[in-house]
Short mmCIF file of C-alpha atoms and ligand atoms in Angstrom, two decimals:
data_model
loop_
_atom_site.label_atom_id
_atom_site.label_comp_id
_atom_site.label_asym_id
_atom_site.label_seq_id
_atom_site.Cartn_x
_atom_site.Cartn_y
_atom_site.Cartn_z
CA MET A 19 -2.94 13.56 -7.16
CA THR A 20 -6.34 14.74 -6.07
CA PHE A 21 -5.80 14.44 -2.33
CA THR A 22 -5.96 17.63 -0.28
CA PRO A 23 -2.55 18.96 0.80
CA VAL A 24 -3.28 18.77 4.50
CA GLU A 25 -1.61 16.21 6.74
CA LEU A 26 -4.25 14.12 8.53
CA GLU A 27 -6.83 16.82 9.10
CA VAL A 28 -10.18 15.30 10.04
CA ASP A 29 -13.40 16.40 8.36
CA THR A 30 -16.05 15.92 11.05
CA ARG A 31 -19.01 16.18 8.65
CA VAL A 32 -18.58 12.53 7.65
CA GLU A 33 -21.66 10.37 8.26
CA ILE A 34 -23.03 6.88 7.59
CA GLY A 35 -23.18 6.41 3.83
CA SER A 36 -20.07 8.53 3.23
CA GLU A 37 -18.31 6.90 0.29
CA ALA A 38 -15.11 7.26 -1.74
CA VAL A 39 -13.65 5.38 -4.69
CA ALA A 40 -9.92 5.20 -5.48
CA VAL A 41 -7.86 3.62 -8.25
CA ALA A 42 -4.21 2.56 -7.91
CA HIS A 43 -1.76 0.64 -10.07
CA PRO A 44 0.87 -1.93 -9.08
CA ASN A 45 4.56 -1.14 -9.11
CA ILE A 46 7.60 -3.27 -9.87
CA ALA A 47 10.70 -2.58 -7.79
CA LEU A 48 14.00 -2.17 -9.63
CA VAL A 49 15.76 -2.08 -6.25
CA LYS A 50 13.75 -4.35 -3.98
CA TYR A 51 12.20 -4.00 -0.55
CA TRP A 52 12.93 -7.22 1.30
CA GLY A 53 12.85 -7.19 5.10
CA LYS A 54 11.39 -5.08 7.91
CA ARG A 55 13.17 -3.58 10.89
CA ASP A 56 9.79 -3.01 12.60
CA GLU A 57 6.88 -5.33 11.79
CA THR A 58 4.15 -3.27 13.49
CA LEU A 59 5.04 0.02 11.81
CA ALA A 60 6.18 -1.68 8.57
CA LEU A 61 9.56 0.05 8.58
CA PRO A 62 11.86 -1.51 5.97
CA VAL A 63 15.51 -2.47 6.46
CA THR A 64 16.48 -0.87 3.14
CA GLY A 65 15.20 1.85 0.81
CA SER A 66 13.72 0.71 -2.50
CA LEU A 67 12.99 2.13 -5.94
CA SER A 68 10.15 1.18 -8.26
CA MET A 69 8.30 1.92 -11.45
CA THR A 70 4.52 2.32 -11.21
CA LEU A 71 2.82 0.48 -14.07
CA ASP A 72 -0.03 1.50 -16.38
CA ILE A 73 -1.66 -1.98 -16.29
CA TYR A 74 -3.58 -4.09 -13.74
CA PRO A 75 -5.33 -1.26 -11.81
CA THR A 76 -7.23 -1.94 -8.60
CA THR A 77 -10.46 -0.03 -7.91
CA THR A 78 -11.65 0.16 -4.32
CA THR A 79 -14.82 1.65 -2.83
CA VAL A 80 -15.14 2.34 0.90
CA ARG A 81 -18.54 3.23 2.37
CA LEU A 82 -19.31 3.87 6.05
CA ILE A 83 -22.06 1.52 7.22
CA GLU A 84 -24.16 0.80 10.30
CA GLY A 85 -23.38 -2.63 11.65
CA PRO A 86 -21.20 -4.56 14.06
CA SER A 87 -18.23 -5.25 11.76
CA ASP A 88 -16.56 -4.40 8.48
CA VAL A 89 -17.69 -6.17 5.33
CA VAL A 90 -14.99 -6.82 2.73
CA GLU A 91 -15.59 -7.99 -0.82
CA LEU A 92 -12.48 -8.82 -2.86
CA ASN A 93 -12.86 -9.66 -6.55
CA GLY A 94 -16.54 -10.52 -6.12
CA SER A 95 -16.16 -12.80 -3.07
CA THR A 96 -16.71 -11.99 0.59
CA ALA A 97 -13.33 -12.02 2.32
CA THR A 98 -12.84 -14.10 5.46
CA GLY A 99 -9.88 -15.24 7.55
CA ALA A 100 -6.48 -13.65 7.08
CA SER A 101 -7.34 -11.45 4.11
CA TYR A 102 -10.41 -10.05 5.96
CA ALA A 103 -8.35 -9.48 9.13
CA ARG A 104 -5.66 -7.59 7.22
CA VAL A 105 -8.19 -5.13 5.75
CA ALA A 106 -10.07 -4.76 9.06
CA ARG A 107 -6.79 -4.01 10.91
CA PHE A 108 -5.98 -1.35 8.33
CA LEU A 109 -9.44 0.21 8.82
CA ASP A 110 -8.83 0.18 12.61
CA LEU A 111 -5.80 2.38 11.96
CA ILE A 112 -7.88 4.78 9.84
CA ARG A 113 -10.60 4.84 12.55
CA ALA A 114 -8.03 5.59 15.24
CA ARG A 115 -6.58 8.46 13.17
CA SER A 116 -9.97 9.93 12.30
CA GLY A 117 -11.51 9.43 15.77
CA ARG A 118 -14.49 7.61 14.24
CA SER A 119 -15.94 4.22 15.08
CA GLU A 120 -18.19 3.35 12.10
CA HIS A 121 -17.51 0.16 10.24
CA ALA A 122 -17.10 0.09 6.48
CA LEU A 123 -18.12 -1.83 3.41
CA VAL A 124 -15.02 -2.31 1.24
CA VAL A 125 -15.47 -3.47 -2.34
CA SER A 126 -12.23 -4.02 -4.22
CA ALA A 127 -11.49 -5.42 -7.67
CA ASN A 128 -8.04 -6.26 -9.03
CA THR A 129 -7.51 -6.61 -12.74
CA GLY A 130 -4.20 -8.49 -12.39
CA PRO A 131 -3.43 -11.89 -10.83
CA THR A 132 -3.79 -11.76 -7.01
CA GLY A 133 -1.00 -12.99 -4.71
CA ALA A 134 1.12 -14.30 -7.58
CA GLY A 135 4.07 -11.99 -7.01
CA LEU A 136 2.71 -9.27 -9.29
CA ALA A 137 2.28 -6.57 -6.70
CA SER A 138 -1.48 -6.97 -6.15
CA SER A 139 -1.06 -5.94 -2.51
CA ALA A 140 0.68 -2.74 -3.63
CA SER A 141 -2.20 -1.54 -5.81
CA GLY A 142 -4.72 -3.00 -3.34
CA PHE A 143 -3.54 -1.17 -0.23
CA ALA A 144 -2.73 2.05 -2.11
CA ALA A 145 -6.33 2.15 -3.40
CA LEU A 146 -7.70 1.18 0.04
CA ALA A 147 -5.63 3.88 1.79
CA GLY A 148 -6.88 6.53 -0.62
CA ALA A 149 -10.54 5.51 -0.49
CA ALA A 150 -10.64 4.85 3.26
CA ALA A 151 -8.88 8.12 4.17
CA ALA A 152 -11.38 10.05 2.04
CA ALA A 153 -14.48 8.14 3.26
CA TYR A 154 -13.51 8.67 6.92
CA GLY A 155 -12.82 12.37 6.32
CA LEU A 156 -9.08 12.07 6.88
CA GLY A 157 -7.52 14.76 4.71
CA ALA A 158 -4.11 13.26 4.06
CA ASP A 159 -1.50 14.71 1.71
CA ALA A 160 0.27 12.31 -0.63
CA ARG A 161 3.21 11.74 1.72
CA ALA A 162 0.95 11.01 4.69
CA LEU A 163 -1.09 8.70 2.49
CA SER A 164 2.08 6.90 1.44
CA ARG A 165 2.96 6.34 5.13
CA LEU A 166 -0.58 5.06 5.77
CA ALA A 167 -0.49 2.72 2.75
CA ARG A 168 2.86 1.38 4.03
CA ARG A 169 1.05 0.06 7.12
CA GLY A 170 -1.19 -2.07 4.88
CA SER A 171 1.61 -3.38 2.68
CA GLY A 172 5.12 -1.98 2.38
CA SER A 173 5.18 -1.80 -1.40
CA ALA A 174 1.80 0.02 -1.40
CA SER A 175 3.59 3.14 -0.12
CA ARG A 176 5.20 3.40 -3.59
CA SER A 177 1.95 2.93 -5.57
CA ILE A 178 0.56 6.22 -4.19
CA PHE A 179 2.82 7.89 -6.78
CA GLY A 180 3.27 7.47 -10.52
CA GLY A 181 6.47 7.07 -12.53
CA PHE A 182 9.76 6.21 -10.82
CA VAL A 183 9.40 6.25 -7.05
CA VAL A 184 11.79 5.90 -4.10
CA TRP A 185 10.56 4.61 -0.75
CA HIS A 186 12.92 5.88 1.93
CA ALA A 187 13.83 3.39 4.65
CA GLY A 188 13.64 6.33 7.07
CA GLU A 189 15.69 6.81 10.21
CA GLY A 190 15.19 5.55 13.72
CA GLU A 191 12.40 3.64 15.37
CA GLY A 192 8.90 4.45 16.64
CA GLU A 193 7.42 7.78 15.61
CA ALA A 194 10.68 9.05 14.09
CA GLY A 195 10.84 5.97 11.88
CA ASP A 196 7.17 6.27 10.94
CA LEU A 197 7.50 9.93 9.95
CA SER A 198 10.66 9.42 7.89
CA SER A 199 9.67 6.27 5.98
CA TYR A 200 7.60 7.42 3.00
CA ALA A 201 7.71 7.21 -0.76
CA GLU A 202 8.16 10.06 -3.24
CA PRO A 203 8.44 10.41 -7.01
CA ILE A 204 11.94 11.03 -8.36
CA GLY A 205 11.27 12.15 -11.94
CA GLY A 206 13.35 10.52 -14.68
CA GLU A 207 10.35 9.90 -16.96
CA ALA A 208 12.57 10.73 -19.95
CA LEU A 209 13.92 7.17 -19.70
CA ASP A 210 10.38 5.90 -20.41
CA PRO A 211 11.16 2.16 -20.72
CA ALA A 212 8.88 -0.80 -21.37
CA LEU A 213 8.34 -3.59 -18.84
CA ILE A 214 7.20 -6.91 -20.25
CA VAL A 215 5.45 -8.96 -17.59
CA ALA A 216 5.98 -12.64 -18.43
CA VAL A 217 3.25 -14.45 -16.51
CA THR A 218 4.09 -18.14 -16.13
CA ASP A 219 1.82 -18.88 -13.19
CA HIS A 220 -1.46 -17.27 -12.00
CA GLN A 221 -1.59 -19.32 -8.78
CA GLU A 222 -1.39 -17.71 -5.36
CA LYS A 223 2.08 -18.41 -3.96
CA ALA A 224 2.62 -21.03 -1.23
CA VAL A 225 4.70 -18.78 1.07
CA SER A 226 3.55 -15.15 1.43
CA SER A 227 6.19 -12.48 0.85
CA ARG A 228 5.59 -11.27 4.41
CA GLU A 229 6.56 -14.67 5.85
CA ALA A 230 9.38 -15.16 3.32
CA MET A 231 11.05 -11.85 4.14
CA ARG A 232 10.70 -12.49 7.87
CA ARG A 233 12.41 -15.87 7.49
CA THR A 234 15.15 -14.49 5.21
CA CYS A 235 16.02 -11.69 7.66
CA ALA A 236 16.01 -14.05 10.62
CA SER A 237 18.03 -16.90 9.18
CA SER A 238 19.86 -16.23 5.90
CA PRO A 239 23.60 -15.53 6.24
CA LEU A 240 23.41 -13.89 2.78
CA TYR A 241 20.80 -11.32 3.86
CA PRO A 242 23.13 -8.73 5.48
CA GLY A 243 25.32 -8.75 2.36
CA TRP A 244 22.32 -8.20 0.08
CA ALA A 245 20.95 -5.39 2.30
CA GLY A 246 24.31 -3.58 2.39
CA ASP A 247 24.66 -3.85 -1.37
CA SER A 248 21.09 -2.64 -1.88
CA ALA A 249 21.85 0.76 -0.33
CA LEU A 250 24.65 1.25 -2.90
CA ALA A 251 22.41 -0.06 -5.69
CA LEU A 252 19.76 2.54 -4.80
CA ASP A 253 22.25 5.41 -5.26
CA GLU A 254 23.59 3.98 -8.52
CA MET A 255 20.05 3.36 -9.81
CA ARG A 256 18.96 6.97 -9.21
CA LYS A 257 21.96 8.24 -11.16
CA ALA A 258 21.44 5.73 -13.99
CA ILE A 259 17.75 6.76 -14.34
CA GLU A 260 18.74 10.43 -14.36
CA ARG A 261 21.25 9.92 -17.19
CA ARG A 262 18.75 7.68 -19.08
CA ASP A 263 21.20 4.77 -19.04
CA LEU A 264 18.93 1.77 -19.65
CA PRO A 265 21.72 -0.87 -19.63
CA ALA A 266 22.93 0.39 -16.23
CA VAL A 267 19.36 0.50 -14.84
CA GLY A 268 18.80 -3.05 -16.10
CA GLU A 269 22.06 -4.47 -14.78
CA ILE A 270 21.51 -3.00 -11.32
CA ALA A 271 17.90 -4.24 -11.22
CA GLU A 272 18.72 -7.77 -12.37
CA ARG A 273 21.58 -8.16 -9.92
CA ASN A 274 19.51 -6.80 -7.04
CA ALA A 275 16.63 -9.21 -7.77
CA LEU A 276 18.87 -12.26 -8.21
CA GLY A 277 20.64 -11.36 -4.96
CA MET A 278 17.29 -11.16 -3.14
CA HIS A 279 16.40 -14.64 -4.42
CA ALA A 280 19.87 -15.92 -3.48
CA SER A 281 19.38 -14.67 0.08
CA MET A 282 16.03 -16.51 0.27
CA LEU A 283 17.58 -19.73 -1.01
CA MET A 284 19.83 -19.71 2.04
CA ALA A 285 17.06 -19.10 4.60
CA ARG A 286 16.13 -21.89 7.04
CA PRO A 287 14.04 -23.53 5.71
CA PRO A 288 14.88 -22.23 2.23
CA ILE A 289 12.37 -20.33 0.11
CA ARG A 290 12.44 -20.88 -3.63
CA TYR A 291 9.99 -18.92 -5.78
CA LEU A 292 11.87 -19.55 -9.04
CA SER A 293 10.35 -22.34 -11.12
CA PRO A 294 11.76 -24.16 -14.18
CA GLN A 295 9.57 -21.78 -16.25
CA SER A 296 11.16 -18.73 -14.56
CA ILE A 297 14.62 -20.07 -15.40
CA ALA A 298 13.59 -20.65 -19.01
CA VAL A 299 12.48 -17.01 -19.24
CA LEU A 300 15.76 -15.86 -17.63
CA ASP A 301 17.64 -17.86 -20.29
CA ALA A 302 15.65 -16.12 -23.04
CA VAL A 303 16.66 -12.74 -21.57
CA LEU A 304 20.32 -13.77 -21.70
CA ALA A 305 19.87 -14.88 -25.32
CA LEU A 306 18.30 -11.50 -26.19
CA ARG A 307 21.32 -9.72 -24.70
CA ALA A 308 23.67 -12.00 -26.64
CA ASP A 309 21.79 -10.77 -29.73
CA GLY A 310 22.49 -7.15 -28.78
CA ILE A 311 19.05 -6.31 -27.29
CA ALA A 312 19.19 -4.43 -23.96
CA ALA A 313 16.75 -6.60 -21.97
CA TYR A 314 17.05 -7.21 -18.23
CA ALA A 315 15.02 -9.32 -15.82
CA THR A 316 13.60 -8.70 -12.39
CA ILE A 317 11.61 -11.18 -10.29
CA ASP A 318 9.41 -10.53 -7.28
CA ALA A 319 8.19 -12.98 -4.65
CA GLY A 320 6.85 -15.46 -7.18
CA PRO A 321 7.78 -17.32 -10.35
CA ASN A 322 6.80 -14.57 -12.80
CA VAL A 323 9.60 -12.65 -14.49
CA THR A 324 9.39 -9.00 -15.61
CA VAL A 325 11.69 -7.79 -18.36
CA LEU A 326 12.88 -4.21 -18.75
CA CYS A 327 13.75 -2.98 -22.25
CA ALA A 328 13.51 0.04 -24.55
CA ARG A 329 10.07 0.79 -26.03
CA ALA A 330 11.57 0.31 -29.51
CA ASP A 331 12.38 -3.32 -28.60
CA GLU A 332 9.18 -4.18 -26.71
CA ASP A 333 7.45 -6.19 -29.46
CA ARG A 334 10.53 -8.27 -30.20
CA VAL A 335 11.20 -8.91 -26.51
CA ALA A 336 7.57 -9.90 -25.84
CA ALA A 337 7.54 -12.24 -28.86
CA THR A 338 10.81 -13.86 -27.74
CA LEU A 339 9.43 -14.44 -24.23
CA ARG A 340 6.19 -15.97 -25.58
CA ALA A 341 8.26 -18.25 -27.82
CA VAL A 342 9.80 -19.79 -24.66
CA GLY A 343 6.68 -21.96 -24.33
CA ASP A 344 2.89 -22.10 -24.13
CA PHE A 345 3.15 -21.43 -20.40
CA VAL A 346 4.25 -17.81 -20.99
CA ASP A 347 1.69 -15.00 -21.38
CA THR A 348 2.98 -11.47 -21.75
CA ARG A 349 1.61 -8.04 -20.92
CA THR A 350 3.52 -4.92 -21.86
CA ALA A 351 3.55 -2.07 -19.35
CA HIS A 352 4.93 1.46 -19.30
CA LEU A 353 5.22 4.14 -16.62
CA GLY A 354 1.82 4.56 -14.99
CA PRO A 355 -0.02 7.08 -12.79
CA GLY A 356 -0.27 7.49 -9.04
CA ALA A 357 -3.35 6.70 -6.96
CA THR A 358 -6.38 8.89 -7.65
CA LEU A 359 -9.82 9.43 -6.20
CA VAL A 360 -12.58 8.80 -8.69
CA PRO A 361 -14.87 11.83 -9.04
CA GLY A 362 -18.45 11.02 -8.17
CA GLY A 363 -17.79 9.25 -4.86
CA ASP A 364 -19.45 11.76 -2.48
CA ARG A 365 -16.07 12.71 -0.94
C1 2P0 B 12 9.17 -5.14 -3.66
N1 2P0 B 12 8.19 -7.25 -2.76
O1 2P0 B 12 10.03 -4.27 -3.43
C2 2P0 B 12 9.38 -6.50 -3.04
C3 2P0 B 12 10.21 -7.39 -3.90
C4 2P0 B 12 8.26 -8.58 -3.28
C5 2P0 B 12 9.63 -8.76 -3.77
O2 2P0 B 12 7.24 -5.62 -1.62
O3 2P0 B 12 4.77 -7.58 4.21
O4 2P0 B 12 3.47 -7.31 -0.10
O5 2P0 B 12 2.92 -6.43 3.01
O6 2P0 B 12 5.03 -5.21 3.55
O7 2P0 B 12 4.79 -5.18 0.19
C6 2P0 B 12 6.15 -7.65 -1.51
O8 2P0 B 12 5.96 -7.39 -0.21
O9 2P0 B 12 5.00 -7.04 1.86
C7 2P0 B 12 7.23 -6.78 -1.97
P1 2P0 B 12 4.40 -6.54 3.22
P2 2P0 B 12 4.69 -6.63 0.40
O10 2P0 B 12 8.19 -4.91 -4.41
#
């Protein structure tokens, strides 16, 4: 991390033209975040645990500008509507913390599919938090930055860090909840697995994960059971990573993801992200295991399936997933780095 180890100290020398560039990578949760206990502060119901990837980085530049409003460019297009409002609201938070009123030009480019359940909002808001904090002169240490990123998108709190990362649910409400709900790295890099991302669909999903988790919490009778089980899964997962037990890590992750999807299927109205193509990939994972390969699936809020396996098996697993059909593209990922500021921005 290249962020200064000072919690939210404001550098008052910032002026129009002040600019910072940050890079962040997506993460895939092995124990999922699904549901908030406080929407405004983005406090989760459960703790979660993820692996930051070394593919699909997002690069974001924030520059302070003169002008009546923020200007946001995402993947080469000027953002409007809900995606503009989400970035502008996040910048309002940074302005309130830094005591500044300047608007900003935000230019952000994702290298992975956006909004397709492949954690684009995690890398996006982690990079935005890093670049905006630096451009506005907000010296934030990594934990404070993780809490800030959480306000943009829950899973972004985890992408501030590399490797295996736990995001603590935190305790209490209001300020106590805000201060105690942050992510931190947990080590365990000796496990060093591969994650094969099986992309079956690049489309933006019909129901956002934000809306889907809201509906699941509010109406699914399966949700409390999943959330209670998730707390136990988190403890078991940490131990399994520590003892480098890939089959245990995989079994816990697969069960936790399938349980999350089961809880959504019983929401009113139901939410179903799994497509026939996702099921075909899940079948291929079962067939690999029947052949003695330790391969385990996890699925986020979309139809794409990610498969955890040992590095020694990654080529065979990727080839097996591609053989499922022409609709499957694979990318192989490993443990990746935390968010960093790019030298050369003037901050
Ligand atoms: C996760 N997901 O743990 C879970 C699993 C998707 C499925 O975090 O509302 O974009 O912005 O806090 O972080 C996706 O949700 O939601 C997500 P908000 P976010 O990775």
